[in-house]
């Protein structure tokens, strides 16, 4: 009698999909806030608030987690994630949002290459066609790439994508020795430091007088849901999933952003965008099933 093989999908995949859902909602509500408050000023307050909450509710665990490791463990992924988010936000005023969305998502290709180059991580050939199809889906979703030129904004975004790949690759290695909550706190603190320095260097301060109650509500959501929860979801998933799988699953974020942009801002996807979203979701399903067999 033949027995059917049941393919199990890791719950860790669901953590990254939840992260994309939280980020997808955060993108459109941030749009109006960035029009009122300087980008780095908002990011600085966001990260400082998230760090304060982490220290308040998990201070002892964070101290104990960092006591058992060295800065060489947590510094690389912290610098990478801080640089990635700050650079991608600085690039937004310099180029089209579609260019930023597409180029930033190239981290899904950079991640396995970086993991192979730095840690000699095994990479099965079956993942290659999935990633190539994912690139096609991203190209369609982001307005056929949206690349009308190549300037400073595009350079910053490509660097942000590389740093995001670094945060995943080095983060997975760090989590072998560092507690996920402790790493989340250090990454949040490093993001706060970088954003605060940029806020004072480029904008001369925080400019809190421009923040209306609605802006503070957006900052609260970004701090709690996108930073505190989003970083923790990523680090928890990285303990179970390869960095390349996390990078590919995070490509659902542009799909979530498109959905919430339609619901909140009334922005509509073209036929190519809908096709791109479908391709991305199919690639995520294929990668999830393939990872479940490994």
Short mmCIF file of N, CA and C in Angstrom, two decimals, residues 7-21 127 233-242 244-253 256 283-294:
data_model
loop_
_atom_site.label_atom_id
_atom_site.label_comp_id
_atom_site.label_asym_id
_atom_site.label_seq_id
_atom_site.Cartn_x
_atom_site.Cartn_y
_atom_site.Cartn_z
N UNK A 7 3.96 17.14 2.77
CA UNK A 7 4.99 18.17 2.81
C UNK A 7 4.63 19.18 3.90
N UNK A 8 5.48 19.32 4.87
CA UNK A 8 5.24 20.27 5.95
C UNK A 8 5.94 21.58 5.66
N UNK A 9 5.26 22.65 5.93
CA UNK A 9 5.79 24.00 5.71
C UNK A 9 6.14 24.60 7.06
N UNK A 10 7.33 25.07 7.18
CA UNK A 10 7.80 25.60 8.45
C UNK A 10 6.97 26.81 8.88
N UNK A 11 6.56 26.85 10.16
CA UNK A 11 5.86 28.03 10.66
C UNK A 11 6.70 29.29 10.57
N UNK A 12 8.03 29.13 10.48
CA UNK A 12 8.91 30.29 10.37
C UNK A 12 8.61 31.10 9.12
N UNK A 13 8.14 30.43 8.07
CA UNK A 13 7.76 31.16 6.84
C UNK A 13 6.63 32.13 7.13
N UNK A 14 5.70 31.70 7.99
CA UNK A 14 4.58 32.56 8.36
C UNK A 14 5.03 33.81 9.09
N UNK A 15 6.14 33.73 9.83
CA UNK A 15 6.66 34.91 10.53
C UNK A 15 7.10 35.99 9.55
N UNK A 16 7.75 35.57 8.45
CA UNK A 16 8.21 36.55 7.46
C UNK A 16 7.02 37.10 6.67
N UNK A 17 6.03 36.26 6.40
CA UNK A 17 4.83 36.77 5.72
C UNK A 17 4.10 37.78 6.61
N UNK A 18 4.08 37.53 7.92
CA UNK A 18 3.49 38.51 8.84
C UNK A 18 4.30 39.79 8.86
N UNK A 19 5.62 39.67 8.82
CA UNK A 19 6.47 40.85 8.74
C UNK A 19 6.15 41.68 7.50
N UNK A 20 5.99 41.00 6.37
CA UNK A 20 5.65 41.71 5.12
C UNK A 20 4.29 42.39 5.23
N UNK A 21 3.36 41.75 5.91
CA UNK A 21 2.04 42.34 6.11
C UNK A 21 2.14 43.63 6.93
N UNK A 127 16.78 26.35 -6.67
CA UNK A 127 16.35 27.67 -6.22
C UNK A 127 16.56 28.74 -7.30
N UNK A 233 10.49 39.29 14.40
CA UNK A 233 9.99 38.24 13.51
C UNK A 233 11.09 37.75 12.58
N UNK A 234 11.85 38.69 12.02
CA UNK A 234 12.94 38.31 11.11
C UNK A 234 13.99 37.48 11.82
N UNK A 235 14.40 37.90 13.01
CA UNK A 235 15.44 37.18 13.74
C UNK A 235 14.96 35.81 14.20
N UNK A 236 13.71 35.71 14.59
CA UNK A 236 13.17 34.41 15.00
C UNK A 236 13.11 33.46 13.81
N UNK A 237 12.71 33.97 12.65
CA UNK A 237 12.64 33.13 11.45
C UNK A 237 14.02 32.70 10.98
N UNK A 238 15.01 33.59 11.14
CA UNK A 238 16.37 33.27 10.69
C UNK A 238 17.00 32.12 11.48
N UNK A 239 16.49 31.84 12.66
CA UNK A 239 17.00 30.71 13.44
C UNK A 239 16.56 29.39 12.82
N UNK A 240 15.51 29.42 11.98
CA UNK A 240 14.96 28.21 11.39
C UNK A 240 15.13 28.12 9.88
N UNK A 241 15.21 29.27 9.22
CA UNK A 241 15.23 29.30 7.75
C UNK A 241 16.57 29.81 7.23
N UNK A 242 16.99 29.34 6.03
CA UNK A 242 18.17 29.92 5.39
C UNK A 242 17.94 31.39 5.05
N UNK A 244 18.61 32.97 2.35
CA UNK A 244 18.06 33.16 1.01
C UNK A 244 16.54 32.98 1.00
N UNK A 245 16.02 32.05 1.82
CA UNK A 245 14.58 31.84 1.89
C UNK A 245 13.89 33.04 2.51
N UNK A 246 14.49 33.59 3.57
CA UNK A 246 13.92 34.78 4.20
C UNK A 246 13.90 35.94 3.21
N UNK A 247 14.99 36.12 2.46
CA UNK A 247 15.06 37.20 1.48
C UNK A 247 13.97 37.06 0.42
N UNK A 248 13.75 35.84 -0.04
CA UNK A 248 12.74 35.63 -1.06
C UNK A 248 11.34 35.83 -0.51
N UNK A 249 11.08 35.35 0.70
CA UNK A 249 9.77 35.55 1.32
C UNK A 249 9.48 37.03 1.55
N UNK A 250 10.52 37.81 1.81
CA UNK A 250 10.32 39.24 2.04
C UNK A 250 9.91 39.98 0.77
N UNK A 251 10.01 39.32 -0.38
CA UNK A 251 9.54 39.93 -1.62
C UNK A 251 8.02 40.03 -1.67
N UNK A 252 7.34 39.43 -0.70
CA UNK A 252 5.89 39.63 -0.61
C UNK A 252 5.55 41.02 -0.09
N UNK A 253 6.54 41.72 0.46
CA UNK A 253 6.28 43.06 1.00
C UNK A 253 5.75 44.03 -0.07
N UNK A 256 2.10 43.33 -0.53
CA UNK A 256 1.29 43.85 0.57
C UNK A 256 1.17 45.38 0.48
N UNK A 283 6.03 32.11 -6.69
CA UNK A 283 7.44 31.84 -6.36
C UNK A 283 7.62 31.62 -4.86
N UNK A 284 6.91 32.40 -4.06
CA UNK A 284 6.98 32.22 -2.61
C UNK A 284 6.47 30.85 -2.21
N UNK A 285 5.35 30.43 -2.82
CA UNK A 285 4.81 29.10 -2.53
C UNK A 285 5.80 28.01 -2.93
N UNK A 286 6.41 28.16 -4.11
CA UNK A 286 7.38 27.16 -4.58
C UNK A 286 8.61 27.09 -3.67
N UNK A 287 9.14 28.24 -3.28
CA UNK A 287 10.30 28.28 -2.39
C UNK A 287 9.98 27.70 -1.02
N UNK A 288 8.78 27.97 -0.53
CA UNK A 288 8.36 27.45 0.76
C UNK A 288 8.29 25.92 0.74
N UNK A 289 7.71 25.39 -0.33
CA UNK A 289 7.62 23.93 -0.46
C UNK A 289 9.01 23.30 -0.63
N UNK A 290 9.86 23.95 -1.41
CA UNK A 290 11.20 23.43 -1.64
C UNK A 290 12.02 23.44 -0.34
N UNK A 291 11.89 24.52 0.43
CA UNK A 291 12.61 24.61 1.70
C UNK A 291 12.09 23.58 2.69
N UNK A 292 10.80 23.27 2.60
CA UNK A 292 10.23 22.27 3.50
C UNK A 292 10.76 20.88 3.25
N UNK A 293 11.28 20.61 2.04
CA UNK A 293 11.84 19.30 1.71
C UNK A 293 13.30 19.15 2.13
N UNK A 294 13.95 20.30 2.43
CA UNK A 294 15.39 20.25 2.72
C UNK A 294 15.65 19.84 4.16
#
